[in-house]
Short mmCIF file of C-alpha atoms and ligand atoms in Angstrom, two decimals:
data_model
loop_
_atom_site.label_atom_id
_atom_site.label_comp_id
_atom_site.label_asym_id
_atom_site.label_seq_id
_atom_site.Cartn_x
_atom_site.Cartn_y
_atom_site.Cartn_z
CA UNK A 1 88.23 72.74 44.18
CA UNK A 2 84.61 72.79 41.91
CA UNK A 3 81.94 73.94 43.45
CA UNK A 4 78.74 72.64 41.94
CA UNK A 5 75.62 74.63 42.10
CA UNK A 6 72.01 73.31 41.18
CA UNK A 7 73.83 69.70 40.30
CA UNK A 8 72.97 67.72 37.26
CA UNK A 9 72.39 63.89 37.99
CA UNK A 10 76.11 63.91 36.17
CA UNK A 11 77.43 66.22 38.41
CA UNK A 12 76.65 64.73 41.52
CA UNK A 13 77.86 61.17 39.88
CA UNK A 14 81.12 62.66 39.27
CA UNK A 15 81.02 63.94 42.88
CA UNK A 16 80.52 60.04 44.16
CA UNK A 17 83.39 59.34 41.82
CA UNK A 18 85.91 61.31 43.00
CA UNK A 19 84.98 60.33 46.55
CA UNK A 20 85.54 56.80 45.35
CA UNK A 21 89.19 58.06 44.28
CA UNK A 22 89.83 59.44 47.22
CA UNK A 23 89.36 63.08 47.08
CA UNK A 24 87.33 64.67 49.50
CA UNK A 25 83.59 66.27 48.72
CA UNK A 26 81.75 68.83 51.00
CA UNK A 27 78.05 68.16 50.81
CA UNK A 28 74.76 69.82 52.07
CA UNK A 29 72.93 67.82 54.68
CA UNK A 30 69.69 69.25 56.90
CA UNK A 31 72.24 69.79 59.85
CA UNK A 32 74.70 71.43 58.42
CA UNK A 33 77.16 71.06 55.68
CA UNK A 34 79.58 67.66 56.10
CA UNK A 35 82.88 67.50 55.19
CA UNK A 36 83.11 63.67 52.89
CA UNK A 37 85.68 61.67 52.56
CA UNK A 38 85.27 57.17 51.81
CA UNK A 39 84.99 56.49 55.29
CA UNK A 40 86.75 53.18 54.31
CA UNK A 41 89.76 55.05 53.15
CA UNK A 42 92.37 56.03 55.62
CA UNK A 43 94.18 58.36 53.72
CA UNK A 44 91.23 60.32 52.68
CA UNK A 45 89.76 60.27 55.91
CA UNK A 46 93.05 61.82 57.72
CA UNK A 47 92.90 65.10 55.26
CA UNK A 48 89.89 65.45 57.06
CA UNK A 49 91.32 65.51 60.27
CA UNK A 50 94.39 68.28 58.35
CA UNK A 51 91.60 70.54 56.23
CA UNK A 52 89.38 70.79 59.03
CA UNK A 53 92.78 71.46 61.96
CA UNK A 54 90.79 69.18 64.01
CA UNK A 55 92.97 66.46 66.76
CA UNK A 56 92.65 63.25 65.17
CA UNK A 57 91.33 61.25 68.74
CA UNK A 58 87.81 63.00 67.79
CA UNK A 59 85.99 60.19 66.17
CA UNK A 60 83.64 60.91 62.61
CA UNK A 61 79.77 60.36 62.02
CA UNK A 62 79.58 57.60 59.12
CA UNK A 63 76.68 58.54 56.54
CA UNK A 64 74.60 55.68 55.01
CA UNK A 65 71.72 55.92 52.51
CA UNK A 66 69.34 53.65 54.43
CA UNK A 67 68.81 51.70 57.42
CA UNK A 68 69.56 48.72 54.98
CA UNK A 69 73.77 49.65 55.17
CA UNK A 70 73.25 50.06 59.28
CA UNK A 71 74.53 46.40 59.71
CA UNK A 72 77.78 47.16 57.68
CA UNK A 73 78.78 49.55 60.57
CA UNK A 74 77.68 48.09 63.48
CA UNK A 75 77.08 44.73 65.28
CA UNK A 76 74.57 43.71 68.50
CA UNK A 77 72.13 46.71 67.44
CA UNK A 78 69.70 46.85 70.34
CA UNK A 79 66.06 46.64 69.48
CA UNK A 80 65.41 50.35 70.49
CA UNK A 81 68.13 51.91 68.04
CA UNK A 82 66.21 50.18 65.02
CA UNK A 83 63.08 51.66 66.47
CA UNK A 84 64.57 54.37 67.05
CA UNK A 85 66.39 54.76 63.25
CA UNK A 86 63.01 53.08 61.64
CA UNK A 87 61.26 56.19 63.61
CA UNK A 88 63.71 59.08 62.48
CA UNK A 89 65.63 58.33 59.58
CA UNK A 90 66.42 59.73 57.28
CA UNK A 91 66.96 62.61 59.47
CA UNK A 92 68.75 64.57 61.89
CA UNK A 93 69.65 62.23 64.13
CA UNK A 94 73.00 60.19 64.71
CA UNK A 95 73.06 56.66 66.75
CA UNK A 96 76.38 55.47 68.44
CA UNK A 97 76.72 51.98 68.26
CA UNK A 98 79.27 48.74 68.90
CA UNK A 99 81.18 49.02 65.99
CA UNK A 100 81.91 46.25 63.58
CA UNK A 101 85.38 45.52 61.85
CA UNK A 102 84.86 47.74 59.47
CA UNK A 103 84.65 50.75 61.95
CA UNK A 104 88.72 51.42 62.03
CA UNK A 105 89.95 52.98 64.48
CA UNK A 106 90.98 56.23 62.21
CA UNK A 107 86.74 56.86 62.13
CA UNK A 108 86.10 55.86 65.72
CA UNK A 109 89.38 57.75 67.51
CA UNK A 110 89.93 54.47 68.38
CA UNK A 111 86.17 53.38 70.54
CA UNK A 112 84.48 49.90 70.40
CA UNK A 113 81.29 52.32 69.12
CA UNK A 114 80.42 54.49 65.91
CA UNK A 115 78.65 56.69 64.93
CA UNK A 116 75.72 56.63 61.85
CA UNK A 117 73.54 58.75 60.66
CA UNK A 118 71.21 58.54 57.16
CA UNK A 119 70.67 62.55 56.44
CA UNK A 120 67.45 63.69 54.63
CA UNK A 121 68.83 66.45 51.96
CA UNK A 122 67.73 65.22 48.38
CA UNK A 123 71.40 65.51 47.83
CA UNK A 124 73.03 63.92 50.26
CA UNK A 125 71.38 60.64 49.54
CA UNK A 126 71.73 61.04 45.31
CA UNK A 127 75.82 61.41 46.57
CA UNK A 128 75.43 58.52 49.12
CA UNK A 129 73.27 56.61 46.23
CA UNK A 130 75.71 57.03 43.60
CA UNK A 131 78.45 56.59 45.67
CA UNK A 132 77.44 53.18 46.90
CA UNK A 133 76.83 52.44 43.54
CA UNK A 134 80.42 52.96 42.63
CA UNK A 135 81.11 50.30 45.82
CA UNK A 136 81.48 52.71 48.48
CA UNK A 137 79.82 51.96 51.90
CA UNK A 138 79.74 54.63 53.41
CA UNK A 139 80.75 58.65 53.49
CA UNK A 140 82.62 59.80 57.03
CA UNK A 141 81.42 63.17 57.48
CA UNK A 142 82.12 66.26 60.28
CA UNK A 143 80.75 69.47 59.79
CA UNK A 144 82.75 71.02 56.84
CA UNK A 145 84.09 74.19 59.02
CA UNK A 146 87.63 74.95 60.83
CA UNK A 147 87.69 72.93 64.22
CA UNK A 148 86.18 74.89 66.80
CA UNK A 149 84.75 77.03 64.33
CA UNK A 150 80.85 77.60 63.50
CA UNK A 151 79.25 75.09 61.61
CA UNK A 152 78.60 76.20 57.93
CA UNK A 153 74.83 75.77 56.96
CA UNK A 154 75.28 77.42 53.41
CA UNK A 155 78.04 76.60 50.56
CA UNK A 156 79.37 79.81 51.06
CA UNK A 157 79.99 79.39 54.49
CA UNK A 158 82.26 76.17 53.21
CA UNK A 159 84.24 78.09 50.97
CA UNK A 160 85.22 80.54 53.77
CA UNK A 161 85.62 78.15 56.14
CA UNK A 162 88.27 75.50 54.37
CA UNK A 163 87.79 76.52 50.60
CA UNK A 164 91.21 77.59 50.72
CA UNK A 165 92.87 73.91 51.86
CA UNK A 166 90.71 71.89 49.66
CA UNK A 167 92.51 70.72 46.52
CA UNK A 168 91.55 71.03 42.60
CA UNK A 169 90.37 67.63 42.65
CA UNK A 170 88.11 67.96 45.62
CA UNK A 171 84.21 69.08 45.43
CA UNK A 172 81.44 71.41 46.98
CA UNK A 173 77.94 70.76 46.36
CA UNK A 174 75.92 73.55 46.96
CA UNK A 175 72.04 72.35 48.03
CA UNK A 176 70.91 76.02 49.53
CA UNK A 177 70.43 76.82 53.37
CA UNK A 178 70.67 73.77 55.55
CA UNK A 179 66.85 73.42 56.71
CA UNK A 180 67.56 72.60 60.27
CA UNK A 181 70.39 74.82 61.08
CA UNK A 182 72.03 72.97 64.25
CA UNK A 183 74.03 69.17 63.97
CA UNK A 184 72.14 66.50 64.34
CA UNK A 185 70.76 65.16 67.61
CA UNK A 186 73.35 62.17 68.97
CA UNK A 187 71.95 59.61 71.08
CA UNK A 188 74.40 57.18 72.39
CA UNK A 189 72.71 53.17 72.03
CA UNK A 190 75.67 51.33 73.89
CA UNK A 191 73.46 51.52 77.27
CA UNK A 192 70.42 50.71 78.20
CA UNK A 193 68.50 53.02 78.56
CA UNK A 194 69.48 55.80 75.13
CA UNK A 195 71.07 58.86 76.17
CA UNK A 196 71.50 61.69 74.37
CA UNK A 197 75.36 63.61 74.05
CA UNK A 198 73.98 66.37 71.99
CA UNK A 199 70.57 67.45 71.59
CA UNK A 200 69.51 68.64 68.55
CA UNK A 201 66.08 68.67 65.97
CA UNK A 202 64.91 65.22 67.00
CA UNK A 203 63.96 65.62 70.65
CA UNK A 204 63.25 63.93 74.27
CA UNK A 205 59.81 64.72 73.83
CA UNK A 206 59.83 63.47 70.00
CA UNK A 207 61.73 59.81 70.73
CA UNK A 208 59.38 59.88 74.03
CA UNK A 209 56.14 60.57 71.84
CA UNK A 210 56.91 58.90 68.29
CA UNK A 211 59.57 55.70 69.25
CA UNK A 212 57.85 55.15 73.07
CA UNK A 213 60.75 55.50 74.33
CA UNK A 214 62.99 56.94 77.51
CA UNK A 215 65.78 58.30 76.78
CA UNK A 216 68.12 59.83 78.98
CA UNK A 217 68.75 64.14 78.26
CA UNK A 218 72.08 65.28 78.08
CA UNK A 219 72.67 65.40 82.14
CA UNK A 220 73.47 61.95 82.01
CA UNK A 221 76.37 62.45 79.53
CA UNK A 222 78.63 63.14 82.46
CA UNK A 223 79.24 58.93 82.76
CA UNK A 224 79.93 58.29 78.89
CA UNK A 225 83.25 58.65 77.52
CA UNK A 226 82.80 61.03 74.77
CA UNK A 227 86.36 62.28 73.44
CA UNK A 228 85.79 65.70 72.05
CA UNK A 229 81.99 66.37 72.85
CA UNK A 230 83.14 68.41 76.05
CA UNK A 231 85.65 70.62 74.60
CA UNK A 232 84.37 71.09 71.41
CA UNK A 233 82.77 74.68 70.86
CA UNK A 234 81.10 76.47 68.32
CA UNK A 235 82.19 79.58 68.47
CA UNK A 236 82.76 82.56 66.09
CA UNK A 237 85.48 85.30 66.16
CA UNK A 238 83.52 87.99 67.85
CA UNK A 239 82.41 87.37 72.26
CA UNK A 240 79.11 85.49 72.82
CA UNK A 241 77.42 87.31 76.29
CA UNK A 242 74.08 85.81 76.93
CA UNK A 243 70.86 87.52 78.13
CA UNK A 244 72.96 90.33 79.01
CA UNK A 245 72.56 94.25 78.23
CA UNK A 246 73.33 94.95 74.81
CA UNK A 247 75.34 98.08 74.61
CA UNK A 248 76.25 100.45 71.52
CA UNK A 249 78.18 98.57 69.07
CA UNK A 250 76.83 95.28 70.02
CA UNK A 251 75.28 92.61 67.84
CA UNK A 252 71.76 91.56 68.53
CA UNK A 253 70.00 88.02 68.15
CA UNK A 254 66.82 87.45 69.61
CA UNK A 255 63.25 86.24 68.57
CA UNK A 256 61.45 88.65 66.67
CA UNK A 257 59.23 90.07 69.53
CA UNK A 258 62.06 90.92 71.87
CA UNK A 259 62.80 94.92 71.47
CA UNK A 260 66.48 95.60 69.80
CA UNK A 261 68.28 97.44 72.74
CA UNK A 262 68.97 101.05 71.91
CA UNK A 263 72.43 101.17 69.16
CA UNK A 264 72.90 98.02 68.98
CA UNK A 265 73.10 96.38 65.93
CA UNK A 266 70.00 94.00 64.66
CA UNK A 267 72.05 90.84 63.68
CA UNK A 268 68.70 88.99 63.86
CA UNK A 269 64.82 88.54 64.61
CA UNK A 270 63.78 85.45 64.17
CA UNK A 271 60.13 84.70 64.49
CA UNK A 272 59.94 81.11 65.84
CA UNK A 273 62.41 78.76 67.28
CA UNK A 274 62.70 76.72 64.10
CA UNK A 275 64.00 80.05 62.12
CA UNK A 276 66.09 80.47 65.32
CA UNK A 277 67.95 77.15 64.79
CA UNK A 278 68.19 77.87 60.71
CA UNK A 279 69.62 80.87 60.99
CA UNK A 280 71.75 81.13 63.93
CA UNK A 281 75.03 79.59 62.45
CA UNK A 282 74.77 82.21 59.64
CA UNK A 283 73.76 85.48 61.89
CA UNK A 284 77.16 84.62 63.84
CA UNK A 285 79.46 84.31 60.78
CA UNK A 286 77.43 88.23 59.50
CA UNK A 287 78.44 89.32 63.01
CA UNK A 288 82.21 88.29 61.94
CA UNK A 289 82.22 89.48 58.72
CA UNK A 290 81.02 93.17 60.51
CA UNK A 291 83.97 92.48 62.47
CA UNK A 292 81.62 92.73 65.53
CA UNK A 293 83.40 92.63 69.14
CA UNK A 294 80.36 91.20 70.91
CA UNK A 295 77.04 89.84 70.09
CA UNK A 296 74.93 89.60 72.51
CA UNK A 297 71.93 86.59 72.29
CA UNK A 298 68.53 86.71 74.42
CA UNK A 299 68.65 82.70 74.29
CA UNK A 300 65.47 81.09 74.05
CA UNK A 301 63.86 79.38 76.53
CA UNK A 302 61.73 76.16 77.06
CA UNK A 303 62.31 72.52 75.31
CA UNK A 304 62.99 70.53 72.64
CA UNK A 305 64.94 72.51 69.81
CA UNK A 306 65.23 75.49 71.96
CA UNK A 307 67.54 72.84 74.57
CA UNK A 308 69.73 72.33 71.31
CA UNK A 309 70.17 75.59 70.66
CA UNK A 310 70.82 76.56 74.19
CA UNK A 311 73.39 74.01 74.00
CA UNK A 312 75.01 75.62 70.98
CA UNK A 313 74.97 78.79 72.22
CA UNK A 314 76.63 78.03 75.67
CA UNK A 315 79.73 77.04 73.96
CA UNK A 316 79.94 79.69 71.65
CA UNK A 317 80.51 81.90 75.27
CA UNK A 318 83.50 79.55 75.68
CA UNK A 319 86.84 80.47 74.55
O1 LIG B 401 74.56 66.91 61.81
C1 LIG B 401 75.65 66.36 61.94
O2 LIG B 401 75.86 65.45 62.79
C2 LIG B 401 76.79 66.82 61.01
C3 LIG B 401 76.41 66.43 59.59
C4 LIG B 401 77.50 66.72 58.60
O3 LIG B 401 76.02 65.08 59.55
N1 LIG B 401 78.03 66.23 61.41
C5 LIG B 401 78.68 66.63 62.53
O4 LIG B 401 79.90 65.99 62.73
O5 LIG B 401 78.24 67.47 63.30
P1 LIG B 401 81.01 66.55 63.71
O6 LIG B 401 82.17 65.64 63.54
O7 LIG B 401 81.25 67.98 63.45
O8 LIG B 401 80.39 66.34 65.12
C6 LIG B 401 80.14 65.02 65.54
C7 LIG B 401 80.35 64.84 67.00
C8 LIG B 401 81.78 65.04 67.44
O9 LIG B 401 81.79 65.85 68.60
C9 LIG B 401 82.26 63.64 67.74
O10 LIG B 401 83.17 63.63 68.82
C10 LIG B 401 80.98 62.91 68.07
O11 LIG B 401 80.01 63.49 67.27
N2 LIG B 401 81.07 61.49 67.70
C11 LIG B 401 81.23 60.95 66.48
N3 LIG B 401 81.37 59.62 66.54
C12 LIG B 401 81.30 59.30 67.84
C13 LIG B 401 81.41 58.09 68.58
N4 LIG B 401 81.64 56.93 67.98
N5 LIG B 401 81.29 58.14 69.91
C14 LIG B 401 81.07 59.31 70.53
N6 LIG B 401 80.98 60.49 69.91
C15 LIG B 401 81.10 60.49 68.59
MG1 LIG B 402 81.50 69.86 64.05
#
């Protein structure tokens, strides 16, 4: 496996190539980092599903540059979910629609729907560009760790997540820290009214405020049939306790104001919610590396991103 670092123009067009051929290329988004294969290609698509250890009924999030390659994907696209991808993308945000023909069932686990999302990193649309250049429509992308595992939000992160079970003809493009931190927000548009299945940086009150829109919050998710949203966690090696007492030994996350309980171990003191989010995925994996037993997390409280992350960091607890 290459890993490319500050890509040339050329770089990042032989990325899209070997895509096109088959191979598979990790790439930075805003989210997090995505695992790429041709989302048309089956065989590329199910090393995927073998790299990443991940049951093959979970279905993948199909990237598009634009809006303009939505129709590709999916048919009978309610008004609101153009308003709704006009609104927010490119961007952290991922809409589940009716799928059209070219939705197999090896990127939908085998659902009438799909998922789409057009991610902001510079990057990720130069590789999406290029790529559909090259004839491609579109990259199928999970987050590039283990299954189960944390989400990587650096390069580094990829490489110790699967670096070892990519091949020599298979790519990482580094593009820094992932800005937003957390995956992107998933709003299911099958139903009328939205509902969201996982919150994330684009918001109730944001789609409320920006698209004039309801949209259901996660408590309605209980009536959708989501394969693997319920069981999927995000958890590291060491125990997640939350808004517990930290005792000696423990690792510590908390926003910056909140007083490090006496010998435990400072993983992290972030100073807003946003930083929380950016830099949560990567405090975990330092906990790991220090071979930490337990961190403990003072989880934040109140809406919008701190929901997502509350969301995150409930099924990290889970084993
Ligand atoms: O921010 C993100 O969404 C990142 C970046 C790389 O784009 N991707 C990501 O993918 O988080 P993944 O596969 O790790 O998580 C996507 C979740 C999975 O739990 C999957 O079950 C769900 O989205 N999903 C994907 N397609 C779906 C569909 N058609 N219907 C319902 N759920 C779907
Ligand atoms: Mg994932």
């Amino acid at each position: 496996m290459e890993i490319i670092s500050n890509p040339t123009h050329g770089e990042i067009k032989k990325a899209a190539k070997a895509l096109n051929d088959g191979h598979l290329v990790a790439f930075p988004t805003e989210t997090v980092y995505g695992l790429g294969a041709d989302a048309t290609n089956e065989k590329s698509v199910s090393r995927i599903y073998s790299v990443k250890g991940r049951p093959t009924d979970h279905p993948l999030i199909v990237h598009i540059s634009s809006i303009n390659q939505l129709e590709k994907w999916a048919i009978e696209i309610p008004d609101y979910a153009i308003k709704l991808a006009e609104e927010f993308w490119p961007g952290p945000m991922t809409l589940i629609l009716k799928r059209s023909d070219l939705a197999k069932n090896f990127i939908t686990g085998g659902q009438d729907n799909v998922g789409v999302r057009v991610p902001s990193h510079p990057l990720a649309f130069e590789l999406l560009n290029e790529f559909e250049k090259l004839g491609g429509l579109g990259i199928a992308a999970p987050s590039a760790n283990r299954f189960g595992a944390v989400s990587p939000t650096s390069s580094k992160a990829v490489v110790e997540e699967i670096g070892s079970k990519l091949s020599n003809l298979d790519f990482i493009i580094d593009g820094g820290k992932s800005n937003v931190g957390l995956e992107s927000t998933i709003i299911d548009c099958t139903n009328e009214p939205p509902a969201i299945l996982r919150p994330g940086a684009i918001t109730v009150e944001m789609i409320n405020f920006f698209a004039h829109l309801e949209v259901h919050g996660q408590d309605r998710k209980a009536d959708i049939r989501v394969p693997g949203l319920f069981k999927v966690h995000y958890s590291p090696k060491a125990d997640v306790v939350l808004d517990s007492n930290a005792i000696s030994g423990d690792g510590f996350i908390a926003l910056a104001w909140i007083p490090t309980p006496k010998n435990a171990i400072r993983l992290g003191a972030p100073n807003s919610i946003e930083e929380f989010a950016k830099e949560l995925y990567e405090l975990l994996r330092q906990g790991d590396n220090m071979k930490l037993k337990r961190i403990v997390i003072c989880s934040p409280t109140g809406d919008g991103l701190a929901l997502a992350i509350r969301d995150r960091l409930n099924k990290a607890t889970k084993k």
